Amino acid sequence: MTTSTLRRSAHRAVTGRAQRLALLATAASTLLGAALASTTPVTAFANEPQVSAEWLGETQGRVVLTPSGESAVLGRIRLSGDVASDLVYAEASGGRFDTIPEGCLPSDAKRRNSTIGGTHDEVLRCRIPASATNGWTTPFEVVPTPGANKTPLDVTVSTSTDRARMEQIPASPQNAHGTALLHLLSSPDFLNADIGDLADGPNRWRPGKTPNSINAVWQRSLDTVLDDWASREADGMLVAGDLVDGHWGEDPTRSGVFGPVDNDTRRRHALRSAASTFYPQWLQRFTSRGIDVYPAMGDHDLGDNPWDGQRNRNKFELQRDFETAFVKGVLKPIAGSWYTNRPSSGIHRQTAYAWRPTPEVQILTLNVFDYSDGRHMRVRLDRAQMRWAEKVLAKAKADGVQWIVAQGHTPIIGPVRVENSSGMRYGYGANSTLWKAFKKYGVDLYLSGEVHATTVTEKDGIVQVSHGGAFQHGSATYLDMRFYDDRLDLDLRDFDATISHGNDLFSVQRGGYAGYVDYSPGSYSIGTGTITGSGVFAARSGIVREWDGRSAIYDPR
C-alpha cells in the first residue's frame, strides 16, 4: 500500500464530517482575511449603478481548493438599492471562473439558474435569490489564464441596467499540481431513445408508412453535443446505461417496422432487428469523433422497467437476448484490453468489466440488474458479479491505487432529484452489500444515471454523482473529471435545449419523440467540486452543493 493510500485511509478513519467542515472553515477564513487587506476601487459605467464590485486581493501563491488546483484571485459583487434585476453577469478578461459563488442560486433539472460558460468559462451568470435585498453580496474567484506571466486581469460586472468594471491587476497564474493523470467524461442515459436512420438497419421500415427515427434538427443537436465532448479531448467517456429506449419485441402501434411480435420467436427476431439498427449508429457517433466510450447496461437496454407481472412476462423472458444484443452491438466492436477483467461466471459475465486506464485509477463498470432466479428482476448485483467486484476492489486497495471509480445505472443512496423517470434505486441503499464493499475498499466516486436529473451526495467518504439525462427531454448533462495525484476535480456541465412536438419521430412506443429537439452550441458549468487526496469533498459549488431532498432550487421571483 502506498503512502498516499495509508494517509487517505487514516484520515477517513479519524476525521468526521464536523472536523472536515471546521478545517475548511478555518482555511477559508484565513484566506479571506488576508485578501481583505488589499482592495481596489470600482470604475463605474453608470452614474449611480446598482451593481458594484471590488477586488479582495490576490492569494499570492496560496493554493486554494478550486477545480483547476491553481491559485485564485478573489473579488466581491454587491447590489445596492432596489434589486430590480434577478441576474448579474460577470465577465473575466485574462482569467476564468472555476466555481459558482455561494450567493448565486444553483441550477436544477428544470431551470438554468447560475452557470459558468463562454469559450473558456470566462462568463459567470449569477441568478439572484428571490430573498435578495439591498446590499446583497457574494464573493467569487477568478483563476488567471494558464501559462501567462503577469497577465492583466479584470472583471466587468453588469445587470440589465447597470455596469461596473474592476480595475486591472497583474495576476501570476500558479499551478501547483501539474498535468492531470487522467481526464474522463461521464454522461449516463445518452440517449435513452431509439434515434437513428431506419433506412440503415435490418428492419421493415418503409418511408411514408411511419416517420423516420431521426431528422435534420436531431442530427444537428447530436452533432452539437458530441462535438462539444470531443473538444474536451478527454481520455474516454463513461455511459452508465440507457443507450437506447429499448422497448423492443413490442409493437403497440402495429407499425410492423421490426416485424411481428406475436410469439417468442418473432419477439426475439424483432429485438435483434431493432438492436442491429440502433446500436451501431449509437456507437458510430463516438468512434467517428475518436471518443473512446465505456458503457454499462441500464434498464432500457434490458427492455425498460417494470419486468414483473403477467403483463410484462414476455419482456422478462427476453433478458438474455437483450444482454446478448448489447454485447454484440456495443461492447464487442470496441472491446480491447480494458474488457478482459470480467466475472468468470454469472448472468453478467460479459457486461460487467474493470480496468485501470492508469496505474493510479481503477474503473469498475457494474450491471445492477439481477434476474438470475428466472422469476424476478431485482436492482442489485448477482452473486457471481458481487464476488468478482469485491476481488477487483480488494486488489485495487492492496495495490495502493489512488482513485477508485465505479459506474452503475441506478443511484444507491439518496436523496436524489428525479425528472421524467421511474426513479429506481439500488436495493437496501447504504445497507447493501455493494455500498459496504465501496466503504471497505475506499471507493472514491460512484456514477449513476436513471433519474434524468443531477444530484451529488456524499456518505461514508464516497461521493455519488447521479446525472446525465434523457436527450429527448432536453437533458444531456455530463461530468468532466480530472484526476491528479492529490485531488479529483469534478465539473458538471449542461446545454440549453428547445423542444416542441410536431412531425414527431418514430418510436416503438405510442406518441413518438418530439420532432424538434434543438441543442444550442456551448456547454456551461452548473456546479463544481473537488475530492482531495485525503478524502475530503470540498469546494462544492452550484448544483454540487449538498441537497436536503426537500427544498426547491428553482426559486421563482
mmCIF file with all atom_site columns, C-alpha atoms in Angstrom, residues 187-310:
data_model
loop_
_atom_site.group_PDB
_atom_site.id
_atom_site.type_symbol
_atom_site.label_atom_id
_atom_site.label_alt_id
_atom_site.label_comp_id
_atom_site.label_asym_id
_atom_site.label_entity_id
_atom_site.label_seq_id
_atom_site.pdbx_PDB_ins_code
_atom_site.Cartn_x
_atom_site.Cartn_y
_atom_site.Cartn_z
_atom_site.occupancy
_atom_site.B_iso_or_equiv
_atom_site.pdbx_formal_charge
_atom_site.auth_seq_id
_atom_site.auth_comp_id
_atom_site.auth_asym_id
_atom_site.auth_atom_id
_atom_site.pdbx_PDB_model_num
ATOM 1   C CA . SER A 1 187 ? -22.974 11.013  -19.284 1.00 0.00 ? 187 SER A CA 1
ATOM 2   C CA . PRO A 1 188 ? -25.426 8.266   -18.288 1.00 0.00 ? 188 PRO A CA 1
ATOM 3   C CA . ASP A 1 189 ? -28.684 7.845   -20.209 1.00 0.00 ? 189 ASP A CA 1
ATOM 4   C CA . PHE A 1 190 ? -27.270 9.029   -23.503 1.00 0.00 ? 190 PHE A CA 1
ATOM 5   C CA . LEU A 1 191 ? -29.525 8.725   -25.467 1.00 0.00 ? 191 LEU A CA 1
ATOM 6   C CA . ASN A 1 192 ? -32.333 6.946   -23.614 1.00 0.00 ? 192 ASN A CA 1
ATOM 7   C CA . ALA A 1 193 ? -34.073 6.938   -27.004 1.00 0.00 ? 193 ALA A CA 1
ATOM 8   C CA . ASP A 1 194 ? -34.042 4.898   -30.223 1.00 0.00 ? 194 ASP A CA 1
ATOM 9   C CA . ILE A 1 195 ? -32.525 7.530   -32.514 1.00 0.00 ? 195 ILE A CA 1
ATOM 10  C CA . GLY A 1 196 ? -31.179 6.552   -35.899 1.00 0.00 ? 196 GLY A CA 1
ATOM 11  C CA . ASP A 1 197 ? -31.891 6.299   -39.595 1.00 0.00 ? 197 ASP A CA 1
ATOM 12  C CA . LEU A 1 198 ? -34.335 3.433   -40.021 1.00 0.00 ? 198 LEU A CA 1
ATOM 13  C CA . ALA A 1 199 ? -33.132 3.045   -43.592 1.00 0.00 ? 199 ALA A CA 1
ATOM 14  C CA . ASP A 1 200 ? -29.763 1.994   -42.179 1.00 0.00 ? 200 ASP A CA 1
ATOM 15  C CA . GLY A 1 201 ? -30.775 -1.229  -40.460 1.00 0.00 ? 201 GLY A CA 1
ATOM 16  C CA . PRO A 1 202 ? -32.174 -4.723  -40.926 1.00 0.00 ? 202 PRO A CA 1
ATOM 17  C CA . ASN A 1 203 ? -35.851 -3.824  -40.484 1.00 0.00 ? 203 ASN A CA 1
ATOM 18  C CA . ARG A 1 204 ? -39.058 -3.470  -42.464 1.00 0.00 ? 204 ARG A CA 1
ATOM 19  C CA . TRP A 1 205 ? -39.344 0.304   -42.431 1.00 0.00 ? 205 TRP A CA 1
ATOM 20  C CA . ARG A 1 206 ? -40.817 1.983   -45.480 1.00 0.00 ? 206 ARG A CA 1
ATOM 21  C CA . PRO A 1 207 ? -40.819 5.788   -45.955 1.00 0.00 ? 207 PRO A CA 1
ATOM 22  C CA . GLY A 1 208 ? -44.331 7.147   -45.761 1.00 0.00 ? 208 GLY A CA 1
ATOM 23  C CA . LYS A 1 209 ? -45.666 4.320   -43.652 1.00 0.00 ? 209 LYS A CA 1
ATOM 24  C CA . THR A 1 210 ? -44.149 5.664   -40.442 1.00 0.00 ? 210 THR A CA 1
ATOM 25  C CA . PRO A 1 211 ? -41.850 8.632   -39.726 1.00 0.00 ? 211 PRO A CA 1
ATOM 26  C CA . ASN A 1 212 ? -38.120 8.045   -39.553 1.00 0.00 ? 212 ASN A CA 1
ATOM 27  C CA . SER A 1 213 ? -36.334 7.947   -36.192 1.00 0.00 ? 213 SER A CA 1
ATOM 28  C CA . ILE A 1 214 ? -34.089 10.934  -36.933 1.00 0.00 ? 214 ILE A CA 1
ATOM 29  C CA . ASN A 1 215 ? -34.351 14.263  -38.759 1.00 0.00 ? 215 ASN A CA 1
ATOM 30  C CA . ALA A 1 216 ? -32.092 17.220  -39.552 1.00 0.00 ? 216 ALA A CA 1
ATOM 31  C CA . VAL A 1 217 ? -32.748 19.013  -36.243 1.00 0.00 ? 217 VAL A CA 1
ATOM 32  C CA . TRP A 1 218 ? -31.996 15.912  -34.210 1.00 0.00 ? 218 TRP A CA 1
ATOM 33  C CA . GLN A 1 219 ? -28.832 15.275  -36.223 1.00 0.00 ? 219 GLN A CA 1
ATOM 34  C CA . ARG A 1 220 ? -27.684 18.852  -35.654 1.00 0.00 ? 220 ARG A CA 1
ATOM 35  C CA . SER A 1 221 ? -28.299 18.527  -31.914 1.00 0.00 ? 221 SER A CA 1
ATOM 36  C CA . LEU A 1 222 ? -26.424 15.251  -31.700 1.00 0.00 ? 222 LEU A CA 1
ATOM 37  C CA . ASP A 1 223 ? -23.517 16.862  -33.525 1.00 0.00 ? 223 ASP A CA 1
ATOM 38  C CA . THR A 1 224 ? -23.610 19.824  -31.120 1.00 0.00 ? 224 THR A CA 1
ATOM 39  C CA . VAL A 1 225 ? -23.334 17.682  -28.010 1.00 0.00 ? 225 VAL A CA 1
ATOM 40  C CA . LEU A 1 226 ? -20.887 15.101  -29.329 1.00 0.00 ? 226 LEU A CA 1
ATOM 41  C CA . ASP A 1 227 ? -18.633 17.746  -30.871 1.00 0.00 ? 227 ASP A CA 1
ATOM 42  C CA . ASP A 1 228 ? -18.558 19.526  -27.515 1.00 0.00 ? 228 ASP A CA 1
ATOM 43  C CA . TRP A 1 229 ? -17.496 16.296  -25.833 1.00 0.00 ? 229 TRP A CA 1
ATOM 44  C CA . ALA A 1 230 ? -14.841 15.686  -28.465 1.00 0.00 ? 230 ALA A CA 1
ATOM 45  C CA . SER A 1 231 ? -13.493 19.206  -27.950 1.00 0.00 ? 231 SER A CA 1
ATOM 46  C CA . ARG A 1 232 ? -12.771 18.372  -24.306 1.00 0.00 ? 232 ARG A CA 1
ATOM 47  C CA . GLU A 1 233 ? -10.041 15.982  -25.566 1.00 0.00 ? 233 GLU A CA 1
ATOM 48  C CA . ALA A 1 234 ? -10.685 13.556  -22.715 1.00 0.00 ? 234 ALA A CA 1
ATOM 49  C CA . ASP A 1 235 ? -9.191  10.075  -22.441 1.00 0.00 ? 235 ASP A CA 1
ATOM 50  C CA . GLY A 1 236 ? -12.594 8.398   -22.504 1.00 0.00 ? 236 GLY A CA 1
ATOM 51  C CA . MET A 1 237 ? -16.342 8.650   -21.948 1.00 0.00 ? 237 MET A CA 1
ATOM 52  C CA . LEU A 1 238 ? -18.319 6.641   -19.371 1.00 0.00 ? 238 LEU A CA 1
ATOM 53  C CA . VAL A 1 239 ? -22.015 5.986   -20.078 1.00 0.00 ? 239 VAL A CA 1
ATOM 54  C CA . ALA A 1 240 ? -23.786 4.305   -17.154 1.00 0.00 ? 240 ALA A CA 1
ATOM 55  C CA . GLY A 1 241 ? -26.669 2.774   -19.065 1.00 0.00 ? 241 GLY A CA 1
ATOM 56  C CA . ASP A 1 242 ? -29.771 3.587   -21.139 1.00 0.00 ? 242 ASP A CA 1
ATOM 57  C CA . LEU A 1 243 ? -28.119 3.941   -24.513 1.00 0.00 ? 243 LEU A CA 1
ATOM 58  C CA . VAL A 1 244 ? -31.493 3.315   -26.192 1.00 0.00 ? 244 VAL A CA 1
ATOM 59  C CA . ASP A 1 245 ? -35.222 3.289   -25.402 1.00 0.00 ? 245 ASP A CA 1
ATOM 60  C CA . GLY A 1 246 ? -35.276 -0.485  -25.826 1.00 0.00 ? 246 GLY A CA 1
ATOM 61  C CA . HIS A 1 247 ? -38.979 -1.306  -25.994 1.00 0.00 ? 247 HIS A CA 1
ATOM 62  C CA . TRP A 1 248 ? -38.040 -3.976  -28.468 1.00 0.00 ? 248 TRP A CA 1
ATOM 63  C CA . GLY A 1 249 ? -40.121 -7.092  -29.007 1.00 0.00 ? 249 GLY A CA 1
ATOM 64  C CA . GLU A 1 250 ? -43.198 -4.877  -28.558 1.00 0.00 ? 250 GLU A CA 1
ATOM 65  C CA . ASP A 1 251 ? -45.370 -3.163  -31.177 1.00 0.00 ? 251 ASP A CA 1
ATOM 66  C CA . PRO A 1 252 ? -48.320 -1.357  -29.545 1.00 0.00 ? 252 PRO A CA 1
ATOM 67  C CA . THR A 1 253 ? -48.851 0.842   -32.624 1.00 0.00 ? 253 THR A CA 1
ATOM 68  C CA . ARG A 1 254 ? -48.759 -2.150  -35.015 1.00 0.00 ? 254 ARG A CA 1
ATOM 69  C CA . SER A 1 255 ? -46.204 -0.395  -37.175 1.00 0.00 ? 255 SER A CA 1
ATOM 70  C CA . GLY A 1 256 ? -44.508 -3.646  -38.174 1.00 0.00 ? 256 GLY A CA 1
ATOM 71  C CA . VAL A 1 257 ? -41.175 -1.822  -38.516 1.00 0.00 ? 257 VAL A CA 1
ATOM 72  C CA . PHE A 1 258 ? -39.276 -4.642  -36.807 1.00 0.00 ? 258 PHE A CA 1
ATOM 73  C CA . GLY A 1 259 ? -41.622 -7.410  -37.806 1.00 0.00 ? 259 GLY A CA 1
ATOM 74  C CA . PRO A 1 260 ? -44.428 -9.252  -35.997 1.00 0.00 ? 260 PRO A CA 1
ATOM 75  C CA . VAL A 1 261 ? -44.215 -9.858  -32.233 1.00 0.00 ? 261 VAL A CA 1
ATOM 76  C CA . ASP A 1 262 ? -46.980 -12.398 -31.649 1.00 0.00 ? 262 ASP A CA 1
ATOM 77  C CA . ASN A 1 263 ? -44.787 -15.219 -30.298 1.00 0.00 ? 263 ASN A CA 1
ATOM 78  C CA . ASP A 1 264 ? -41.434 -15.696 -28.568 1.00 0.00 ? 264 ASP A CA 1
ATOM 79  C CA . THR A 1 265 ? -39.517 -16.441 -31.774 1.00 0.00 ? 265 THR A CA 1
ATOM 80  C CA . ARG A 1 266 ? -40.819 -13.345 -33.542 1.00 0.00 ? 266 ARG A CA 1
ATOM 81  C CA . ARG A 1 267 ? -40.263 -11.150 -30.489 1.00 0.00 ? 267 ARG A CA 1
ATOM 82  C CA . ARG A 1 268 ? -36.630 -12.236 -30.390 1.00 0.00 ? 268 ARG A CA 1
ATOM 83  C CA . HIS A 1 269 ? -36.261 -11.505 -34.085 1.00 0.00 ? 269 HIS A CA 1
ATOM 84  C CA . ALA A 1 270 ? -37.798 -8.025  -33.630 1.00 0.00 ? 270 ALA A CA 1
ATOM 85  C CA . LEU A 1 271 ? -35.425 -7.340  -30.739 1.00 0.00 ? 271 LEU A CA 1
ATOM 86  C CA . ARG A 1 272 ? -32.385 -8.322  -32.795 1.00 0.00 ? 272 ARG A CA 1
ATOM 87  C CA . SER A 1 273 ? -33.605 -6.228  -35.724 1.00 0.00 ? 273 SER A CA 1
ATOM 88  C CA . ALA A 1 274 ? -34.025 -3.125  -33.542 1.00 0.00 ? 274 ALA A CA 1
ATOM 89  C CA . ALA A 1 275 ? -30.669 -3.625  -31.802 1.00 0.00 ? 275 ALA A CA 1
ATOM 90  C CA . SER A 1 276 ? -28.900 -4.044  -35.145 1.00 0.00 ? 276 SER A CA 1
ATOM 91  C CA . THR A 1 277 ? -30.480 -0.798  -36.308 1.00 0.00 ? 277 THR A CA 1
ATOM 92  C CA . PHE A 1 278 ? -29.786 1.482   -33.337 1.00 0.00 ? 278 PHE A CA 1
ATOM 93  C CA . TYR A 1 279 ? -26.682 0.205   -31.524 1.00 0.00 ? 279 TYR A CA 1
ATOM 94  C CA . PRO A 1 280 ? -24.254 0.520   -34.471 1.00 0.00 ? 280 PRO A CA 1
ATOM 95  C CA . GLN A 1 281 ? -25.422 4.086   -35.138 1.00 0.00 ? 281 GLN A CA 1
ATOM 96  C CA . TRP A 1 282 ? -25.136 4.984   -31.434 1.00 0.00 ? 282 TRP A CA 1
ATOM 97  C CA . LEU A 1 283 ? -21.577 3.668   -31.335 1.00 0.00 ? 283 LEU A CA 1
ATOM 98  C CA . GLN A 1 284 ? -20.541 5.258   -34.626 1.00 0.00 ? 284 GLN A CA 1
ATOM 99  C CA . ARG A 1 285 ? -21.289 8.718   -33.222 1.00 0.00 ? 285 ARG A CA 1
ATOM 100 C CA . PHE A 1 286 ? -18.470 8.218   -30.725 1.00 0.00 ? 286 PHE A CA 1
ATOM 101 C CA . THR A 1 287 ? -15.961 6.313   -32.840 1.00 0.00 ? 287 THR A CA 1
ATOM 102 C CA . SER A 1 288 ? -16.233 8.798   -35.740 1.00 0.00 ? 288 SER A CA 1
ATOM 103 C CA . ARG A 1 289 ? -15.046 11.523  -33.360 1.00 0.00 ? 289 ARG A CA 1
ATOM 104 C CA . GLY A 1 290 ? -12.274 9.472   -31.812 1.00 0.00 ? 290 GLY A CA 1
ATOM 105 C CA . ILE A 1 291 ? -14.047 9.233   -28.439 1.00 0.00 ? 291 ILE A CA 1
ATOM 106 C CA . ASP A 1 292 ? -13.334 6.023   -26.516 1.00 0.00 ? 292 ASP A CA 1
ATOM 107 C CA . VAL A 1 293 ? -16.622 5.045   -24.879 1.00 0.00 ? 293 VAL A CA 1
ATOM 108 C CA . TYR A 1 294 ? -17.155 2.668   -21.935 1.00 0.00 ? 294 TYR A CA 1
ATOM 109 C CA . PRO A 1 295 ? -20.858 1.820   -21.474 1.00 0.00 ? 295 PRO A CA 1
ATOM 110 C CA . ALA A 1 296 ? -22.793 -0.025  -18.788 1.00 0.00 ? 296 ALA A CA 1
ATOM 111 C CA . MET A 1 297 ? -26.267 -1.557  -19.131 1.00 0.00 ? 297 MET A CA 1
ATOM 112 C CA . GLY A 1 298 ? -29.361 0.339   -17.988 1.00 0.00 ? 298 GLY A CA 1
ATOM 113 C CA . ASP A 1 299 ? -32.954 -0.741  -17.548 1.00 0.00 ? 299 ASP A CA 1
ATOM 114 C CA . HIS A 1 300 ? -33.855 0.469   -21.071 1.00 0.00 ? 300 HIS A CA 1
ATOM 115 C CA . ASP A 1 301 ? -31.089 -1.675  -22.506 1.00 0.00 ? 301 ASP A CA 1
ATOM 116 C CA . LEU A 1 302 ? -32.998 -4.542  -20.888 1.00 0.00 ? 302 LEU A CA 1
ATOM 117 C CA . GLY A 1 303 ? -36.415 -3.512  -22.229 1.00 0.00 ? 303 GLY A CA 1
ATOM 118 C CA . ASP A 1 304 ? -37.268 -0.915  -19.527 1.00 0.00 ? 304 ASP A CA 1
ATOM 119 C CA . ASN A 1 305 ? -38.906 -1.492  -16.171 1.00 0.00 ? 305 ASN A CA 1
ATOM 120 C CA . PRO A 1 306 ? -41.221 -2.938  -14.951 1.00 0.00 ? 306 PRO A CA 1
ATOM 121 C CA . TRP A 1 307 ? -40.456 -6.550  -15.790 1.00 0.00 ? 307 TRP A CA 1
ATOM 122 C CA . ASP A 1 308 ? -42.559 -8.378  -13.222 1.00 0.00 ? 308 ASP A CA 1
ATOM 123 C CA . GLY A 1 309 ? -46.207 -9.357  -13.528 1.00 0.00 ? 309 GLY A CA 1
ATOM 124 C CA . GLN A 1 310 ? -48.024 -11.294 -16.217 1.00 0.00 ? 310 GLN A CA 1
#
